[in-house]
Coordinates of C-alpha atoms in Angstrom, one line a residue:
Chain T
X1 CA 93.4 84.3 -39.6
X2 CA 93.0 88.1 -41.3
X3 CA 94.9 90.0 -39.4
X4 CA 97.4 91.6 -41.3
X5 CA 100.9 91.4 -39.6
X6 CA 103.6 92.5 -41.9
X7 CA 103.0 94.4 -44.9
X8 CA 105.8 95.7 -47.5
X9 CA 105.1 98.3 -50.0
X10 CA 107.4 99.4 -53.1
X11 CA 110.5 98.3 -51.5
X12 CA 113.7 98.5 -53.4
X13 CA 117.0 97.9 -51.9
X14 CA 120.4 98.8 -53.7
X15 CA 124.3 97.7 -53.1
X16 CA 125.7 100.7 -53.7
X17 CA 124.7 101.6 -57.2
X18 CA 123.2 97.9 -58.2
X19 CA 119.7 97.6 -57.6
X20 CA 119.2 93.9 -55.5
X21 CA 115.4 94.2 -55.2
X22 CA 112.4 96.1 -57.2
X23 CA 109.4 97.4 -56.2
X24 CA 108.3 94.5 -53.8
X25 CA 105.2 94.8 -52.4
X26 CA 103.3 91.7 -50.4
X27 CA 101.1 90.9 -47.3
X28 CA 101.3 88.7 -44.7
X29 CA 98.7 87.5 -42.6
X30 CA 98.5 86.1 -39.1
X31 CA 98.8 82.4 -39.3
X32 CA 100.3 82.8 -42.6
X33 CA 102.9 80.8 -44.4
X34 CA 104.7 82.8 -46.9
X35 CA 107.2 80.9 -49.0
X36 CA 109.8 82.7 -51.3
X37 CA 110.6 81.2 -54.2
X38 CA 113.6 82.2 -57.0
X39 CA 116.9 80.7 -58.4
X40 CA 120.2 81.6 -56.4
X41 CA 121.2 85.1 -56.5
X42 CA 117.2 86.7 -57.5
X43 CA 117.2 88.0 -53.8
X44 CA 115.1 85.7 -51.7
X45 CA 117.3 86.0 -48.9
X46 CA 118.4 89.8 -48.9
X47 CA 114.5 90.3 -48.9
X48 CA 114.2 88.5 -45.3
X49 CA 116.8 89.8 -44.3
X50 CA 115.6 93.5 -44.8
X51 CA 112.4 92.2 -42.9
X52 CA 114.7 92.1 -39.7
X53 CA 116.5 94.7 -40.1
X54 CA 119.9 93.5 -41.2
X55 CA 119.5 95.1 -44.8
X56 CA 118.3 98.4 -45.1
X57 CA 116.5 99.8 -47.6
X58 CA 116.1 102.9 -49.7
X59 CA 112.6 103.4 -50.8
X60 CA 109.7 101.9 -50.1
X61 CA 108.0 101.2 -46.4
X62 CA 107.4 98.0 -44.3
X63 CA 104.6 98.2 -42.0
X64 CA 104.1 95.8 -39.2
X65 CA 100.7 95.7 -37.7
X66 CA 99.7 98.7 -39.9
X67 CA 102.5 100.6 -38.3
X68 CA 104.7 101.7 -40.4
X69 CA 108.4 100.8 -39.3
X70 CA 111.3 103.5 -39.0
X71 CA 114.1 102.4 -40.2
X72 CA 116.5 103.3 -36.9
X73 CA 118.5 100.5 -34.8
X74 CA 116.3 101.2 -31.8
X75 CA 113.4 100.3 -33.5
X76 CA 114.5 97.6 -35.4
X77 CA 116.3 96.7 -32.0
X78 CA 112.5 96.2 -30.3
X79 CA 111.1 94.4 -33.9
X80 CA 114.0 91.6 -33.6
X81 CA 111.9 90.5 -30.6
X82 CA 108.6 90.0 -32.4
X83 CA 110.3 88.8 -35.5
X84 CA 112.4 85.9 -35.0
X85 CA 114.9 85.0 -37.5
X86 CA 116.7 81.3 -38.0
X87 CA 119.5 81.3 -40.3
X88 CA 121.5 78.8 -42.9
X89 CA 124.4 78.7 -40.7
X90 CA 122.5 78.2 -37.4
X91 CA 124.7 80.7 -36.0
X92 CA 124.5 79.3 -32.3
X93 CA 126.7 81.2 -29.7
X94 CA 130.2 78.3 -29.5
X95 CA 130.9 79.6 -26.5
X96 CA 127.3 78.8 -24.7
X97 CA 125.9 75.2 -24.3
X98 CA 122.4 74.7 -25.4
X99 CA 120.4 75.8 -22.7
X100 CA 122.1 79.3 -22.4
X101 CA 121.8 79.3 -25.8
X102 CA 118.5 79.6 -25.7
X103 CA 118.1 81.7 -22.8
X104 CA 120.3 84.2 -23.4
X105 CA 117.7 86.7 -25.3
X106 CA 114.5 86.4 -23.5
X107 CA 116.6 86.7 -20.2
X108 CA 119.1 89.5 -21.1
X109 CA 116.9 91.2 -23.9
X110 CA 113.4 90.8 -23.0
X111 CA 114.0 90.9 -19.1
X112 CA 111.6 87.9 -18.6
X113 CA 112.3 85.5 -15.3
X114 CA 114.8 83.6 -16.0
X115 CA 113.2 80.1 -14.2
X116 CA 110.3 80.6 -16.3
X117 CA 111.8 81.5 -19.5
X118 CA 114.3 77.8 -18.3
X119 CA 110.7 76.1 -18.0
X120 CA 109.4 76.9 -21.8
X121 CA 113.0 76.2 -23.1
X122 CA 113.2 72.9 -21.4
X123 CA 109.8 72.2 -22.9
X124 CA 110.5 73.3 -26.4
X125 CA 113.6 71.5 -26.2
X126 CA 112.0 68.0 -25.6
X127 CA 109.6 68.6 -28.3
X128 CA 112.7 68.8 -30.8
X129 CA 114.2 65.8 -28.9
X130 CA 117.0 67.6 -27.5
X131 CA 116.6 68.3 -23.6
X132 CA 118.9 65.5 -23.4
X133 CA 121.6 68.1 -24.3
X134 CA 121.0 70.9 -22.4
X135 CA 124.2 71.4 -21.3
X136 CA 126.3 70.4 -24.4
X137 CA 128.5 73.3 -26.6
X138 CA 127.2 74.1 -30.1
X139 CA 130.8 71.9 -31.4
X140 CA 129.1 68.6 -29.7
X141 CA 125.8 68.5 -31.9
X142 CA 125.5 67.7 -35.5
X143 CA 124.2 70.0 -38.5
X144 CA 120.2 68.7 -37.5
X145 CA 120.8 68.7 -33.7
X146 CA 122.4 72.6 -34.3
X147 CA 119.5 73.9 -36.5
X148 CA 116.9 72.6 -34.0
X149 CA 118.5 74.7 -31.3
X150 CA 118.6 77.6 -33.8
X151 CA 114.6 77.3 -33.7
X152 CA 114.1 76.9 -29.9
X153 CA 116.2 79.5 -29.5
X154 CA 114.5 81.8 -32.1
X155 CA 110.6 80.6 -30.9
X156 CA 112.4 81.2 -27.1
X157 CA 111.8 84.8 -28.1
X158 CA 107.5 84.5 -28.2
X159 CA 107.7 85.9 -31.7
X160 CA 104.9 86.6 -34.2
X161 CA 107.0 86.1 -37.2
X162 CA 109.5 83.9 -37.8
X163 CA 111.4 84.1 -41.0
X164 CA 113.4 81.1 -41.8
X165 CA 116.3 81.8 -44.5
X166 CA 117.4 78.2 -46.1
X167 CA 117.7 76.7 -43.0
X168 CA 117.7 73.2 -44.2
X169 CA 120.5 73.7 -47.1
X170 CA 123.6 72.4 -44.7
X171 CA 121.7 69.6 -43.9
X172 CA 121.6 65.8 -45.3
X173 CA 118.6 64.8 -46.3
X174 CA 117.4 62.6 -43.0
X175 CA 118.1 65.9 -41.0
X176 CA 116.1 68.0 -43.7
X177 CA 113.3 66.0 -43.4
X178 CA 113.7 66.2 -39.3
X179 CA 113.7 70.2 -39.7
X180 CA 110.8 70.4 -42.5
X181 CA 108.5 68.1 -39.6
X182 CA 109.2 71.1 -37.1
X183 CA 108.6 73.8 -39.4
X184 CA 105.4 72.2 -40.2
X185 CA 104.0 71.3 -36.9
X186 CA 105.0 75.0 -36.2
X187 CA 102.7 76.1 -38.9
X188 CA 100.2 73.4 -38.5
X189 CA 99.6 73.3 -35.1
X190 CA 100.7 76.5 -33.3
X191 CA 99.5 78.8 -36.8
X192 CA 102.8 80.3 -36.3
X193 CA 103.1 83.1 -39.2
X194 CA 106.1 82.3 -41.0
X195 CA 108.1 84.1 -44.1
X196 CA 110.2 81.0 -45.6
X197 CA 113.4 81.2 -48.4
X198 CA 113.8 77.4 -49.6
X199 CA 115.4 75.1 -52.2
X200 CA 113.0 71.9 -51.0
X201 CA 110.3 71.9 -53.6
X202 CA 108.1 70.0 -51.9
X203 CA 108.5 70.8 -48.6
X204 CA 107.6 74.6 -50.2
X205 CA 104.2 72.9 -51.6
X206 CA 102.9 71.4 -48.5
X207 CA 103.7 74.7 -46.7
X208 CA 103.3 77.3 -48.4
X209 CA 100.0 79.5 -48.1
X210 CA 101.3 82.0 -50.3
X211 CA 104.3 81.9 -52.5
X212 CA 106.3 84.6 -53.7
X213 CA 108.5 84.1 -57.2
X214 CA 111.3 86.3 -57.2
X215 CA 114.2 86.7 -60.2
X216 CA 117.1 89.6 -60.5
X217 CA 114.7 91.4 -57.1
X218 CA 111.9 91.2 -59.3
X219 CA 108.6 89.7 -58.3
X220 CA 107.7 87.7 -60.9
X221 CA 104.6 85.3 -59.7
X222 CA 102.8 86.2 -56.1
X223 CA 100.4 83.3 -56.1
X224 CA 98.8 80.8 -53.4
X225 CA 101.0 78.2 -52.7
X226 CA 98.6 74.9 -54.3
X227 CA 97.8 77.5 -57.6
X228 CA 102.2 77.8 -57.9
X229 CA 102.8 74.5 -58.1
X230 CA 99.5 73.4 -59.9
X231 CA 99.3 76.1 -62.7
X232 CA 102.4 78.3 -62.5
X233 CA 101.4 81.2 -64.5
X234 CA 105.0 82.6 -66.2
X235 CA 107.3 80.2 -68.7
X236 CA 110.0 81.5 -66.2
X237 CA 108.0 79.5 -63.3
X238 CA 107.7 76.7 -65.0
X239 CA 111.2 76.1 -66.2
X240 CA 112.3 76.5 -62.8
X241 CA 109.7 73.9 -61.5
X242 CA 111.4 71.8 -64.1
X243 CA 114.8 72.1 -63.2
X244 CA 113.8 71.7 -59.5
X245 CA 112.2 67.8 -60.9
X246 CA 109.0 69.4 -59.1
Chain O
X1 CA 180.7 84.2 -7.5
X2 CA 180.6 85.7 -4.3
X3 CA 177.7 84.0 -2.6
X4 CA 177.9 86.2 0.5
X5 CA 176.9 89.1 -1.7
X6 CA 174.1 88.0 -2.9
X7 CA 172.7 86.9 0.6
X8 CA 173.4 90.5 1.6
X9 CA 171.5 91.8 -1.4
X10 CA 168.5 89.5 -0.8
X11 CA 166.5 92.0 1.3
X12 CA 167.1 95.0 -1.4
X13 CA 166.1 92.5 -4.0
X14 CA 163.3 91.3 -2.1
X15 CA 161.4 94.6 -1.7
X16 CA 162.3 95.3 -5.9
X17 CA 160.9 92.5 -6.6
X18 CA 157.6 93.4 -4.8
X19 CA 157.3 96.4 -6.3
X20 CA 157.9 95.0 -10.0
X21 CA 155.7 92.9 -9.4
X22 CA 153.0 95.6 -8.2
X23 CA 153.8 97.9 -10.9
X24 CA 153.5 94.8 -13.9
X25 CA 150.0 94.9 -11.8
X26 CA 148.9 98.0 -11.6
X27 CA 149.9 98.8 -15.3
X28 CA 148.6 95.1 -16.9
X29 CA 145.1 95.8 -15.6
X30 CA 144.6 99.7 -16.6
X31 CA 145.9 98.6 -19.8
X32 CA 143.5 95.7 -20.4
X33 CA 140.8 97.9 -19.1
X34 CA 142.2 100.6 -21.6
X35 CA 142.5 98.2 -24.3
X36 CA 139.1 97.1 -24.0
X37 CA 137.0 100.8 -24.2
X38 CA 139.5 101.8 -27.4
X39 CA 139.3 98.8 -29.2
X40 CA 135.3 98.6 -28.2
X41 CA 134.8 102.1 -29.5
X42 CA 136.6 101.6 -32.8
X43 CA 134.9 98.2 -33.3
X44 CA 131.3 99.7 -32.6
X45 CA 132.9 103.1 -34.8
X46 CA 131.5 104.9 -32.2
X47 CA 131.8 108.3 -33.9
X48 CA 134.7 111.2 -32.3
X49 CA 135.7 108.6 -29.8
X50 CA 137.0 106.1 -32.0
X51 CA 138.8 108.5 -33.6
X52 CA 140.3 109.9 -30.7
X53 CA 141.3 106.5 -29.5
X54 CA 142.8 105.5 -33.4
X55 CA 145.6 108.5 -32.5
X56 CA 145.9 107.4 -28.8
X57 CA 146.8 103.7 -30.4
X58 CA 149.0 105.2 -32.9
X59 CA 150.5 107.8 -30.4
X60 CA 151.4 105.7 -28.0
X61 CA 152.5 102.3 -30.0
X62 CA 154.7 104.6 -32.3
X63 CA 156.7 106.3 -29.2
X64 CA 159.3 104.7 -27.0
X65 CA 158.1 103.8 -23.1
X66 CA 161.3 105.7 -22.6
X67 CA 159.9 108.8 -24.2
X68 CA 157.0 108.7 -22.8
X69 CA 158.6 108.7 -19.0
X70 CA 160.6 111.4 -19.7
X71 CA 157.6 113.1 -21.0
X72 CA 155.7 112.6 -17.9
X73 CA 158.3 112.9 -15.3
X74 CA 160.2 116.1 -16.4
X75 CA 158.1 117.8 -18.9
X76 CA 154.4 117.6 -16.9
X77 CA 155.9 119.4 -13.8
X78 CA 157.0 122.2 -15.7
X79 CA 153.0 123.1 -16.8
X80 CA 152.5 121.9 -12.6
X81 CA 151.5 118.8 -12.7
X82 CA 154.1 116.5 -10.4
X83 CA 153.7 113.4 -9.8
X84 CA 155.6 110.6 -8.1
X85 CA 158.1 108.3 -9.9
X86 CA 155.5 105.2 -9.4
X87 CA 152.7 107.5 -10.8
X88 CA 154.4 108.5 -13.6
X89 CA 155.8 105.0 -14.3
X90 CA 152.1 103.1 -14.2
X91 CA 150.7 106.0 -16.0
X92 CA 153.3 105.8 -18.8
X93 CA 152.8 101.2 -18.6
X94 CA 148.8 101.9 -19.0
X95 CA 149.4 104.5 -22.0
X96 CA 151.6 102.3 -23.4
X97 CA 150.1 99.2 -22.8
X98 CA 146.5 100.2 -23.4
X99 CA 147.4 100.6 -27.2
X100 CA 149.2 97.7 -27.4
X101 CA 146.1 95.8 -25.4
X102 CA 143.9 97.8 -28.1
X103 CA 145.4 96.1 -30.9
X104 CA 145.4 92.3 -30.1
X105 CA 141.4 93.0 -29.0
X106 CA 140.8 94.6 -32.1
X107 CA 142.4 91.8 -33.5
X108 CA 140.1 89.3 -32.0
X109 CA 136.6 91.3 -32.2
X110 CA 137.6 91.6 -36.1
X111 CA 137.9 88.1 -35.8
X112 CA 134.3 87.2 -34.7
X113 CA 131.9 86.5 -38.1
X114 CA 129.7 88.6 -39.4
X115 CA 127.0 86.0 -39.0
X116 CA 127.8 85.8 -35.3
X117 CA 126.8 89.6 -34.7
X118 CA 123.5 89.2 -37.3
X119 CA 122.8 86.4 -34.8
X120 CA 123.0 88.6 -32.0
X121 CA 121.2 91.2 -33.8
X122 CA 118.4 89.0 -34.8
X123 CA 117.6 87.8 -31.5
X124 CA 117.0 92.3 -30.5
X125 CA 120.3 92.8 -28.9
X126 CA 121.2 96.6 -28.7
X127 CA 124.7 98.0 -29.2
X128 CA 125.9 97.0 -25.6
X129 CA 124.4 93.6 -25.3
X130 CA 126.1 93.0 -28.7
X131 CA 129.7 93.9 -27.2
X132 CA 128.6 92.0 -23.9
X133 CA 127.1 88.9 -24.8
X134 CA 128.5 88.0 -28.1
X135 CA 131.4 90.4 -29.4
X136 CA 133.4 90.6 -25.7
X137 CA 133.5 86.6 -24.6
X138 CA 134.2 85.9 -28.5
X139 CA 136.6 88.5 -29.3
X140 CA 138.5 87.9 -25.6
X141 CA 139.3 83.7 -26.4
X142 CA 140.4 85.1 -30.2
X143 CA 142.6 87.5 -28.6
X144 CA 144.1 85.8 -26.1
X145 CA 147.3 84.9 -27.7
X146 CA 148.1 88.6 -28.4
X147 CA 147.3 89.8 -24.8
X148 CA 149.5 87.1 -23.2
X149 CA 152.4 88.5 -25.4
X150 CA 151.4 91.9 -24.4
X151 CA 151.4 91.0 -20.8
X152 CA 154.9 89.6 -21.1
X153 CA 156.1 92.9 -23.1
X154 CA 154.6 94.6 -20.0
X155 CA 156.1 93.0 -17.6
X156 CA 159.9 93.1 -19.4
X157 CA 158.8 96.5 -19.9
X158 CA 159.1 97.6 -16.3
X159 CA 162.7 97.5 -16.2
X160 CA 162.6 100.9 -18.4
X161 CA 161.3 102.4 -15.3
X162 CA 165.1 102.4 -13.3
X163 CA 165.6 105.9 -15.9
X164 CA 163.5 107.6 -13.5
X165 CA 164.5 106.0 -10.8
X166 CA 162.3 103.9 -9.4
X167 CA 163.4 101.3 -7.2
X168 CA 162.1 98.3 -9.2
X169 CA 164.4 95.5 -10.2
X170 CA 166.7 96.6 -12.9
X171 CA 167.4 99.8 -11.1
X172 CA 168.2 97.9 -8.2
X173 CA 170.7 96.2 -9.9
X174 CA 172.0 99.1 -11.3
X175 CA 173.0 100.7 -8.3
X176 CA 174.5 97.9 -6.4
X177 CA 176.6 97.4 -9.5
X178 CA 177.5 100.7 -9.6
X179 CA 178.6 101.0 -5.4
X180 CA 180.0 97.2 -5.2
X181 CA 181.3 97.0 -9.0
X182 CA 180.3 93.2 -8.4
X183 CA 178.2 92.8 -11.8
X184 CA 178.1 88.7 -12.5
X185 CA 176.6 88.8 -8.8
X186 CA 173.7 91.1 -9.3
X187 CA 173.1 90.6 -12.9
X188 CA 172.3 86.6 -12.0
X189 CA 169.9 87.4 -9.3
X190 CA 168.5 89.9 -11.7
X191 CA 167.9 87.3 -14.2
X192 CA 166.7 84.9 -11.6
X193 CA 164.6 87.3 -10.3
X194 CA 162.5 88.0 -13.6
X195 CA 162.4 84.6 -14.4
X196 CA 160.6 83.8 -11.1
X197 CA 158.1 86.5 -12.3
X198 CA 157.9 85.7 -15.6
X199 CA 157.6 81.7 -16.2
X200 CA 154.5 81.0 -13.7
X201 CA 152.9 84.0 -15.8
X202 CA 153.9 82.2 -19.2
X203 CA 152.5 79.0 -17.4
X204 CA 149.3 80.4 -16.8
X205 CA 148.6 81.8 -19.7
X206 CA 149.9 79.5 -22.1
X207 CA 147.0 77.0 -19.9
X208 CA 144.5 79.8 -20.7
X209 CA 144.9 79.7 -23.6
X210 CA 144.7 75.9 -24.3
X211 CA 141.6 76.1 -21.9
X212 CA 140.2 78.7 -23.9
X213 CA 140.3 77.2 -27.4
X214 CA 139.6 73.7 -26.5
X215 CA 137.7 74.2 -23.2
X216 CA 134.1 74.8 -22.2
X217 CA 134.4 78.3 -23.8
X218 CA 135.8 77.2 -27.0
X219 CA 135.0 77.3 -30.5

């Protein structure tokens, strides 16, 4: 559980001449459960998405396994695969049924044999309750049914991080609670490492290892999750535990 | 209407008709495959190429198919390059076409979301598997309506190519009106003649398209 997998150091990110994020710097160990933390717009989500690559950034350095990470697509390209990401949207492929879905990356990407790769997909599938609708399009599930795909297909990939941006905030709340039991027993039982942007309060508390507290890019509280929610340190956290009826 | 005329003129038609329909062929397949590398290249920005294929588009969409035959069958032999009058004619459909192809797929790649390509990005996909897997099958049901247009443009456009004389439908027509002065005749089965090419092709597309928004490909 000390193995240090990702590590970000003095990162600052800018659109065009507006500075999004300041001086970040956190750790992330293996087994880890990282929860960010912030009011809309204080760039939770613009920070995950620089940890895979779909952001870049202009100082600063992110290492991953002490190596530290050059910025180029091809690297990035070969870090996607160790670093799933699940998004708000789900962002499932409408033109592919579940299944193909979800095989599509480790087959195509990774190379790996495609009736094996069918094997753990069809496994991880029933564990979410959907191998019942392998072969159904994206358009035939609902918001819960699309979002647990989103994860199979993400956790398809064997990764060793998996960064989950809001992916509970199209849901309504029976599917959110769904979701949060799946991102859970992914913590719980398989240790997976996860970095995790949410608006659930107390899904947040029950996860979180570590929570990160960020406002206009700025870190403002880096804390372990129980000590956040128990004794929030800043005025600023605690407002925003109020307003959240934490 | 003579009706013994046009039994006579069957066989002449017969063989035009083959070879417009050969021609459409040829020329709507090089200028998908045409359509597809410039409008790839311009999506992706890949640098010098999509530039070069930006003026090919312009070029070519901002010229007349007329022009452009004349171009290649009198003005290319005089710097030695000859070529037949069926060359020159699918070379001058594929330039043309290609652009026009070009634009309705840039059309529909522009049309996929951002978050569609993040998603493939996310899950490690390089450039290619990108334009492959997500941006190509996406981009292709998006840009369907445009390319069946195009097709039918191509098609209609073939009659251009009696200026250089080729034997293809309209010229056909052309010259047994002009040897039998017996227009209403020749100018029916010349009407006929495209619109035995041209509905099953509307047909079929206008299914492919249905089958393609709503179908097991759809969004």
């Amino acid at each position: 559980m000390t193995e240090e997998i990702l590590k970000v150091e003095h990162l600052d990110k800018f659109y065009d001449d507006r500075q999004v994020l300041h001086d970040i710097n956190f750790s992330l160990k293996k087994g880890e459960v990282l929860t960010l933390l912030g009011p809309s717009g204080s760039g939770k989500s613009t920070l995950l998405r620089t940890l895979n690559g779909l952001e870049d950034y202009k100082n600063g350095a992110i290492y991953f396994h002490g190596k530290k990470i050059n910025p180029s697509p091809k690297e990035w390209q070969m870090l996607r695969q160790k670093i799933g990401m699940v998004f708000q949207s789900y962002d499932l492929f409408p033109n592919l049924t579940v299944i193909e879905n979800v095989l599509l990356a480790p087959v195509k990407v990774q190379k790996r044999n495609e009736n094996e790769v069918k094997e753990e997909a069809i496994k991880l599938l029933k564990q979410v309750r959907l191998d019942q609708y392998l072969n159904a399009y994206p358009r035939e599930l609902s918001g819960g049914q699309k979002q647990r795909v989103a994860i199979v297909r993400a956790l398809a990939m064997k990764p060793e991080v998996m960064l989950l941006d809001e992916i509970t905030a199209s849901l309504d709340p029976e599917m959110v609670r769904g979701i949060e039991e799946i991102v859970e027993r992914l913590s719980k039982r398989d240790h997976m490492t996860m970095i995790i942007v949410t608006h659930q309060m107390n899904f947040a508390s029950r996860i979180a290892d570590e929570v990160l507290f960020l406002e206009n890019g700025h870190i403002l509280e880096d804390t372990p999750g129980k000590d956040f929610f128990d004794h929030p340190q800043t005025q600023r956290t605690k407002e925003f535990l109020d307003s959240m009826d934490y | 209407m003579n009706w013994s005329i046009i039994q006579q003129a069957l066989p002449l038609f017969a063989h035009a008709f083959g070879l417009t329909i050969w021609l459409s062929l040829i020329g709507i397949i090089g200028s998908i495959i045409v359509g597809i590398i410039a409008s790839l290249t311009q999506y992706f920005k890949i640098p010098v190429i999509s530039q070069i294929m930006t003026a090919y588009v312009e070029l070519a969409r901002n010229t007349p198919l007329l022009i452009q035959l004349f171009f290649l069958y009198y003005a290319f032999p005089v710097i030695g390059i000859k070529m037949s009058a069926e060359v020159c004619g699918i070379i001058g459909l594929i330039f043309l076409g290609g652009a026009y192809m070009a634009e309705g797929f840039t059309g529909g790649f522009n049309g996929i979301s951002t978050s569609q390509i993040n998603s493939g990005k996310a899950l490690g996909m390089s450039r290619f598997q990108l334009a492959r897997y997500v941006v190509f099958p996406q981009g292709f049901a998006l840009s369907l309506p445009a390319l069946t247009a195009n097709i039918i443009f191509l098609i209609k456009e073939t009659s251009i190519f009696s200026v250089i004389a080729i034997p293809e439908l309209t010229n056909t027509a052309l010259d047994l009106i002009g040897m039998y002065y017996r227009s209403n005749e020749y100018l029916l089965m010349l009407v006929i003649a495209y619109a035995i090419i041209l509905i099953p092709v509307i047909l079929l597309l206008t299914w492919l398209e249905r089958r393609v928004r709503y179908g097991a490909f759809g969004n």
